Amino acid sequence: MQLNKIMVVGAGQMGAGIAQVCATAGLHVLLYDVSEASLKKGIAGIQKRLQRALEKGKLTGEARQAAVNRLASSTTLEDAQSCDLVIEAAVENMEIKMDIFRQLDEYAPGHAILASNTSSLPITEIAAATKRPNQVIGMHFMNPVPVMKLVEVIRGLQTSNETFETVKQLAVRLEKTPVEVNDYPGFAANRILMPMINEAIYAVYEGVSSPEDIDTVMKLGMNHPMGPLQLADFIGLDTCLYIMEVLHEGFGDSKYRPCPLLRKYVKAGWLGKKTGQGFYSYQG
Ligand SMILES: NC(=O)c1ccc[n+]([C@@H]2O[C@H](COP(=O)([O-])OP(=O)(O)OC[C@H]3O[C@@H](n4cnc5c(N)ncnc54)[C@H](O)[C@@H]3O)[C@@H](O)[C@H]2O)c1
């Protein structure tokens, strides 16, 4: 299917990044958010990043202007009626996503594909909120979207081949590498990454070594660009805990139990970089 116009729902760090790469790749993009402040912040962030790309010589002045011209903000989900595809990147909350998909199903034209950028919630269940489960799919971008090359393309139980192919081709058009993944808790990326991070936290909890030393082991010993505890701080410890709980509940296997130290930090409000304190301190 030929995609001309898309809507991105949620203008936070992921939604704004997705809108940016889509507008740069030649698609007309409507960016929607329930919060006007988030929408303004999202659009301003895109303009700033496009300007920086221009200054670095990665984008011509013409291409920057064309991308800006293709981007518009929207204040109602009803605007989905003019779109061929919607990519939802609102908060990671099943009730909110189900409600958004129910409305999108009502407003979007019959041919439109509805995609979610969820990092852990089941696509099959989100699809069941609509009358077009064959046109619902996961499109899991990585953060920061303009930089990271991977897109996990997640097939729900009823996702059609045509929907899958359209989304896969879109990922290529966005200069990303799509990887096909089936709909199981954590998909592939977080199923592998989060237990590693959780194990690193157990190693701190059990006194195996300090956070700095564990990160050094993984950087120098495994050639990881960033240690698991620093990465956890960057992702957000609340998000890490949430994903471990999705894995634990989804598989019913005790190997995914979240480390008590992770729970303790989250309860204390130590959520990592965003709150200034996690396994490392980011104050000042
Ligand atoms: N942060 C990451 O590293 C990352 C990576 C991959 C996927 N994701 C997923 O992307 C999604 C968004 O994450 P984020 O990091 O951008 O979060 P964020 O908090 O930066 O942005 C979420 C945005 O959703 C908006 N929102 C809330 N309810 C809404 C509604 N009903 N309709 C429209 N907008 C609504 C909020 O106002 C906010 O602007 C989540 O599902 C998350 O799991 C996040």
Coordinates of C-alpha atoms and ligand atoms in Angstrom, one line a residue:
M1 CA 0.0 0.0 0.0
Q2 CA 1.1 3.5 -0.9
L3 CA 1.5 5.6 2.3
N4 CA 1.1 9.4 1.9
K5 CA -0.2 10.8 5.1
I6 CA 0.3 9.5 8.7
M7 CA -0.7 10.4 12.2
V8 CA 1.5 10.0 15.2
V9 CA -0.3 9.8 18.5
G10 CA 1.8 11.0 21.5
A11 CA 4.4 13.8 21.1
G12 CA 6.8 12.6 23.8
Q13 CA 10.3 11.6 23.2
M14 CA 9.4 8.6 21.0
G15 CA 6.4 10.2 19.2
A16 CA 8.3 13.3 18.3
G17 CA 11.2 11.3 17.0
I18 CA 8.9 9.1 14.9
A19 CA 7.2 12.2 13.5
Q20 CA 10.6 13.7 12.6
V21 CA 11.9 10.7 10.7
C22 CA 8.6 10.2 8.8
A23 CA 8.4 13.9 7.8
T24 CA 12.1 13.8 6.7
A25 CA 11.4 10.7 4.6
G26 CA 8.7 12.5 2.6
L27 CA 5.5 11.6 4.5
H28 CA 2.9 14.2 5.5
V29 CA 2.6 13.9 9.3
L30 CA 0.0 15.0 11.8
L31 CA 1.3 14.9 15.3
Y32 CA -1.3 14.6 18.1
D33 CA -1.1 14.7 21.9
V34 CA -3.7 15.1 24.6
S35 CA -1.5 17.6 26.2
E36 CA -1.0 20.9 24.4
A37 CA 2.2 21.5 26.3
S38 CA 3.6 18.1 25.1
L39 CA 2.6 18.8 21.6
K40 CA 4.3 22.2 21.6
K41 CA 7.4 20.7 23.2
G42 CA 7.4 17.9 20.7
I43 CA 7.2 20.2 17.6
A44 CA 9.9 22.5 19.0
G45 CA 12.2 19.6 19.7
I46 CA 11.8 18.4 16.1
Q47 CA 12.5 21.8 14.7
K48 CA 15.6 22.1 16.9
R49 CA 16.9 18.7 15.8
L50 CA 16.3 19.4 12.1
Q51 CA 18.2 22.7 12.5
R52 CA 21.1 20.9 14.1
A53 CA 21.1 18.3 11.3
L54 CA 21.3 21.3 8.8
E55 CA 24.2 22.8 10.7
K56 CA 26.0 19.5 10.8
G57 CA 25.6 19.2 7.0
K58 CA 23.4 16.1 7.3
L59 CA 20.4 17.9 5.7
T60 CA 20.1 20.6 3.1
G61 CA 18.2 23.8 3.8
E62 CA 15.6 22.8 1.3
A63 CA 15.2 19.3 2.8
R64 CA 14.8 20.8 6.3
Q65 CA 12.2 23.3 5.1
A66 CA 10.3 20.6 3.2
A67 CA 10.2 18.3 6.3
V68 CA 9.0 21.2 8.5
N69 CA 6.3 22.0 5.9
R70 CA 5.1 18.3 5.9
L71 CA 4.6 18.4 9.6
A72 CA 1.4 19.7 11.3
S73 CA 0.0 19.4 14.7
S74 CA -3.4 18.0 15.5
T75 CA -5.7 18.4 18.5
T76 CA -8.2 15.7 17.8
L77 CA -8.0 12.0 17.0
E78 CA -10.7 12.6 14.4
D79 CA -8.0 13.9 12.1
A80 CA -7.0 10.2 11.6
Q81 CA -9.8 10.2 8.9
S82 CA -7.3 11.6 6.4
C83 CA -4.5 9.2 7.2
D84 CA -3.2 5.9 5.7
L85 CA -1.4 4.9 8.8
V86 CA -1.4 5.9 12.5
I87 CA 1.6 5.2 14.7
E88 CA 0.6 5.3 18.4
A89 CA 3.4 6.3 20.9
A90 CA 1.4 7.5 23.9
V91 CA 2.2 6.4 27.5
E92 CA 2.8 2.7 28.2
N93 CA -0.7 2.0 29.7
M94 CA -3.0 -0.7 28.3
E95 CA -6.2 1.1 29.1
I96 CA -5.1 4.3 27.5
K97 CA -3.8 2.4 24.4
M98 CA -7.1 0.4 24.1
D99 CA -9.1 3.6 24.3
I100 CA -6.9 5.3 21.6
F101 CA -7.2 2.2 19.3
R102 CA -11.0 2.1 19.8
Q103 CA -11.3 5.7 18.7
L104 CA -8.8 5.3 15.8
D105 CA -10.8 2.4 14.5
E106 CA -13.8 4.6 14.4
Y107 CA -12.2 7.6 12.7
A108 CA -9.5 6.2 10.4
P109 CA -10.5 5.1 6.9
G110 CA -11.1 1.4 6.3
H111 CA -7.7 0.9 4.5
A112 CA -5.7 2.5 7.3
I113 CA -3.1 0.5 9.3
L114 CA -3.0 1.1 13.1
A115 CA 0.5 0.6 14.6
S116 CA 1.7 0.8 18.2
N117 CA 5.2 1.7 19.3
T118 CA 4.6 -0.2 22.6
S119 CA 7.8 -1.6 24.2
S120 CA 6.0 -4.5 25.9
L121 CA 2.2 -4.6 25.7
P122 CA 0.6 -7.4 23.6
I123 CA -0.3 -6.3 20.1
T124 CA -2.9 -9.1 19.8
E125 CA -4.8 -7.6 22.8
I126 CA -4.5 -4.0 21.4
A127 CA -5.8 -5.3 18.0
A128 CA -8.8 -6.9 19.7
A129 CA -10.0 -3.4 20.7
T130 CA -10.6 -2.8 17.0
K131 CA -12.7 -4.3 14.2
R132 CA -9.6 -4.5 12.0
P133 CA -7.2 -6.8 13.9
N134 CA -5.6 -7.8 10.6
Q135 CA -4.5 -4.1 10.1
V136 CA -3.0 -3.7 13.6
I137 CA 0.7 -4.2 14.1
G138 CA 3.6 -3.3 16.4
M139 CA 6.3 -0.9 15.2
H140 CA 8.8 -0.7 18.0
F141 CA 11.4 2.0 17.4
M142 CA 14.4 2.5 19.7
N143 CA 15.4 5.6 21.5
P144 CA 16.5 8.1 20.2
V145 CA 14.5 7.4 17.1
P146 CA 16.5 9.6 14.6
V147 CA 19.7 7.8 15.6
M148 CA 18.8 4.1 16.3
K149 CA 18.6 1.8 13.2
L150 CA 16.4 -1.0 14.6
V151 CA 12.6 -1.3 14.3
E152 CA 11.1 -4.5 15.7
V153 CA 8.0 -5.2 13.5
I154 CA 5.6 -7.2 15.7
R155 CA 3.0 -9.4 14.2
G156 CA -0.1 -9.9 16.3
L157 CA -2.0 -13.1 16.0
Q158 CA -4.2 -11.8 13.2
T159 CA -1.9 -9.3 11.5
S160 CA -2.1 -9.8 7.7
N161 CA 0.9 -10.3 5.4
E162 CA -0.1 -7.1 3.6
T163 CA 0.0 -5.0 6.7
F164 CA 3.3 -6.6 7.7
E165 CA 4.9 -5.8 4.2
T166 CA 3.6 -2.2 4.2
V167 CA 5.1 -1.5 7.6
K168 CA 8.3 -3.3 6.8
Q169 CA 8.7 -1.2 3.6
L170 CA 8.0 1.9 5.6
A171 CA 10.8 1.1 8.1
V172 CA 13.2 0.7 5.1
R173 CA 12.0 4.1 3.7
L174 CA 12.8 5.6 7.1
E175 CA 16.4 4.2 6.7
K176 CA 15.9 1.7 9.5
T177 CA 16.4 -2.0 9.6
P178 CA 13.2 -3.9 10.3
V179 CA 13.3 -7.2 12.1
E180 CA 10.2 -9.5 12.2
V181 CA 9.2 -10.5 15.7
N182 CA 6.2 -12.5 16.9
D183 CA 3.9 -11.2 19.7
Y184 CA 5.3 -12.6 23.0
P185 CA 6.1 -10.6 26.1
G186 CA 9.0 -8.2 25.7
F187 CA 9.2 -9.1 22.0
A188 CA 12.9 -9.8 21.3
A189 CA 14.7 -6.6 22.3
N190 CA 13.4 -6.3 25.8
R191 CA 13.1 -10.0 26.5
I192 CA 16.9 -10.2 26.1
L193 CA 18.0 -6.8 27.4
M194 CA 15.9 -6.5 30.5
P195 CA 16.8 -9.8 32.2
M196 CA 20.5 -8.8 31.6
I197 CA 19.9 -5.5 33.3
N198 CA 17.9 -7.2 36.1
E199 CA 20.8 -9.7 36.6
A200 CA 23.3 -6.8 36.8
I201 CA 21.1 -5.3 39.5
Y202 CA 21.1 -8.7 41.4
A203 CA 24.9 -8.6 41.2
V204 CA 24.9 -5.3 43.0
Y205 CA 22.2 -6.5 45.4
E206 CA 24.2 -9.6 46.3
G207 CA 27.4 -7.6 46.7
V208 CA 29.2 -9.2 43.8
S209 CA 30.6 -5.8 42.8
S210 CA 29.8 -2.1 42.6
P211 CA 27.7 -0.6 39.8
E212 CA 30.8 1.1 38.3
D213 CA 32.7 -2.2 38.3
I214 CA 29.9 -4.2 36.8
D215 CA 29.5 -1.7 34.1
T216 CA 33.3 -1.8 33.4
V217 CA 33.1 -5.6 33.1
M218 CA 30.4 -5.4 30.5
K219 CA 32.0 -2.5 28.6
L220 CA 35.6 -3.8 28.5
G221 CA 34.8 -7.6 28.6
M222 CA 31.8 -7.7 26.3
N223 CA 32.4 -4.6 24.2
H224 CA 29.1 -3.1 25.2
P225 CA 29.2 0.7 24.5
M226 CA 27.4 1.3 27.8
G227 CA 27.2 -0.7 31.0
P228 CA 23.8 -2.3 31.9
L229 CA 23.4 -0.2 35.1
Q230 CA 24.0 3.1 33.3
L231 CA 21.7 2.0 30.5
A232 CA 19.0 1.2 33.1
D233 CA 19.4 4.7 34.5
F234 CA 19.0 6.1 31.0
I235 CA 15.9 4.0 30.2
G236 CA 14.3 4.8 33.6
L237 CA 14.2 2.3 36.5
D238 CA 10.4 2.5 36.6
T239 CA 10.3 1.4 33.0
C240 CA 12.8 -1.4 33.6
L241 CA 10.7 -2.6 36.6
Y242 CA 7.5 -2.4 34.5
I243 CA 8.9 -4.5 31.7
M244 CA 10.3 -7.1 34.1
E245 CA 6.8 -7.4 35.5
V246 CA 5.3 -7.8 32.0
L247 CA 7.8 -10.7 31.4
H248 CA 7.2 -12.2 34.9
E249 CA 3.5 -12.2 34.5
G250 CA 3.4 -13.0 30.8
F251 CA 5.6 -16.1 31.0
G252 CA 4.8 -17.1 34.6
D253 CA 8.4 -18.0 35.0
S254 CA 10.3 -17.1 38.2
K255 CA 13.5 -16.4 36.2
Y256 CA 12.0 -13.0 35.3
R257 CA 11.3 -11.9 38.9
P258 CA 12.4 -8.3 39.3
C259 CA 15.3 -7.7 41.7
P260 CA 14.2 -6.4 45.2
L261 CA 16.8 -3.6 44.8
L262 CA 15.2 -2.4 41.6
R263 CA 11.8 -2.3 43.4
K264 CA 13.4 -0.4 46.4
Y265 CA 14.9 2.2 44.1
V266 CA 11.7 2.8 42.2
K267 CA 9.7 3.1 45.5
A268 CA 12.3 5.7 46.7
G269 CA 11.7 7.7 43.5
W270 CA 15.2 6.9 42.3
L271 CA 14.2 6.4 38.7
G272 CA 17.6 7.1 37.1
K273 CA 18.8 10.0 35.0
K274 CA 15.3 11.7 34.8
T275 CA 15.1 12.1 38.6
G276 CA 18.8 12.8 39.1
Q277 CA 19.5 9.6 41.0
G278 CA 19.6 5.9 40.1
F279 CA 22.6 3.6 40.2
Y280 CA 24.5 6.8 39.5
S281 CA 24.0 10.4 40.7
Y282 CA 23.2 13.0 38.0
Q283 CA 22.9 16.0 40.2
G284 CA 24.8 19.2 39.2
Ligands
LIG1 N1 11.4 5.7 26.0 C1 11.9 4.7 25.4 O1 13.1 4.4 25.4 C2 11.0 3.9 24.5 C3 11.5 3.0 23.5 C4 10.6 2.3 22.7 C5 9.3 2.4 22.9 N2 8.8 3.2 23.8 C6 7.3 3.3 24.0 O2 6.8 4.5 23.3 C7 5.7 5.0 24.0 C8 5.9 6.4 24.4 O3 7.0 6.5 25.2 P1 7.8 7.9 25.5 O4 9.1 7.5 26.1 O5 7.8 8.7 24.3 O6 6.9 8.5 26.6 P2 6.7 10.1 26.9 O7 6.3 10.1 28.4 O8 7.9 10.9 26.5 O9 5.5 10.5 26.0 C9 4.2 10.0 26.1 C10 3.3 11.1 25.5 O10 2.0 10.5 25.4 C11 1.0 11.5 25.7 N3 -0.2 11.0 26.0 C12 -0.7 10.5 27.2 N4 -2.0 10.0 27.1 C13 -2.3 10.2 25.8 C14 -3.5 10.0 25.0 N5 -4.6 9.4 25.6 N6 -3.5 10.4 23.7 C15 -2.4 10.9 23.1 N7 -1.3 11.2 23.8 C16 -1.2 10.8 25.1 C17 1.7 12.3 26.8 O11 1.1 13.6 26.9 C18 3.1 12.3 26.4 O12 3.4 13.5 25.6 C19 5.4 4.0 25.1 O13 4.5 3.0 24.7 C20 6.8 3.4 25.4 O14 6.7 2.1 26.0 C21 9.6 3.9 24.7

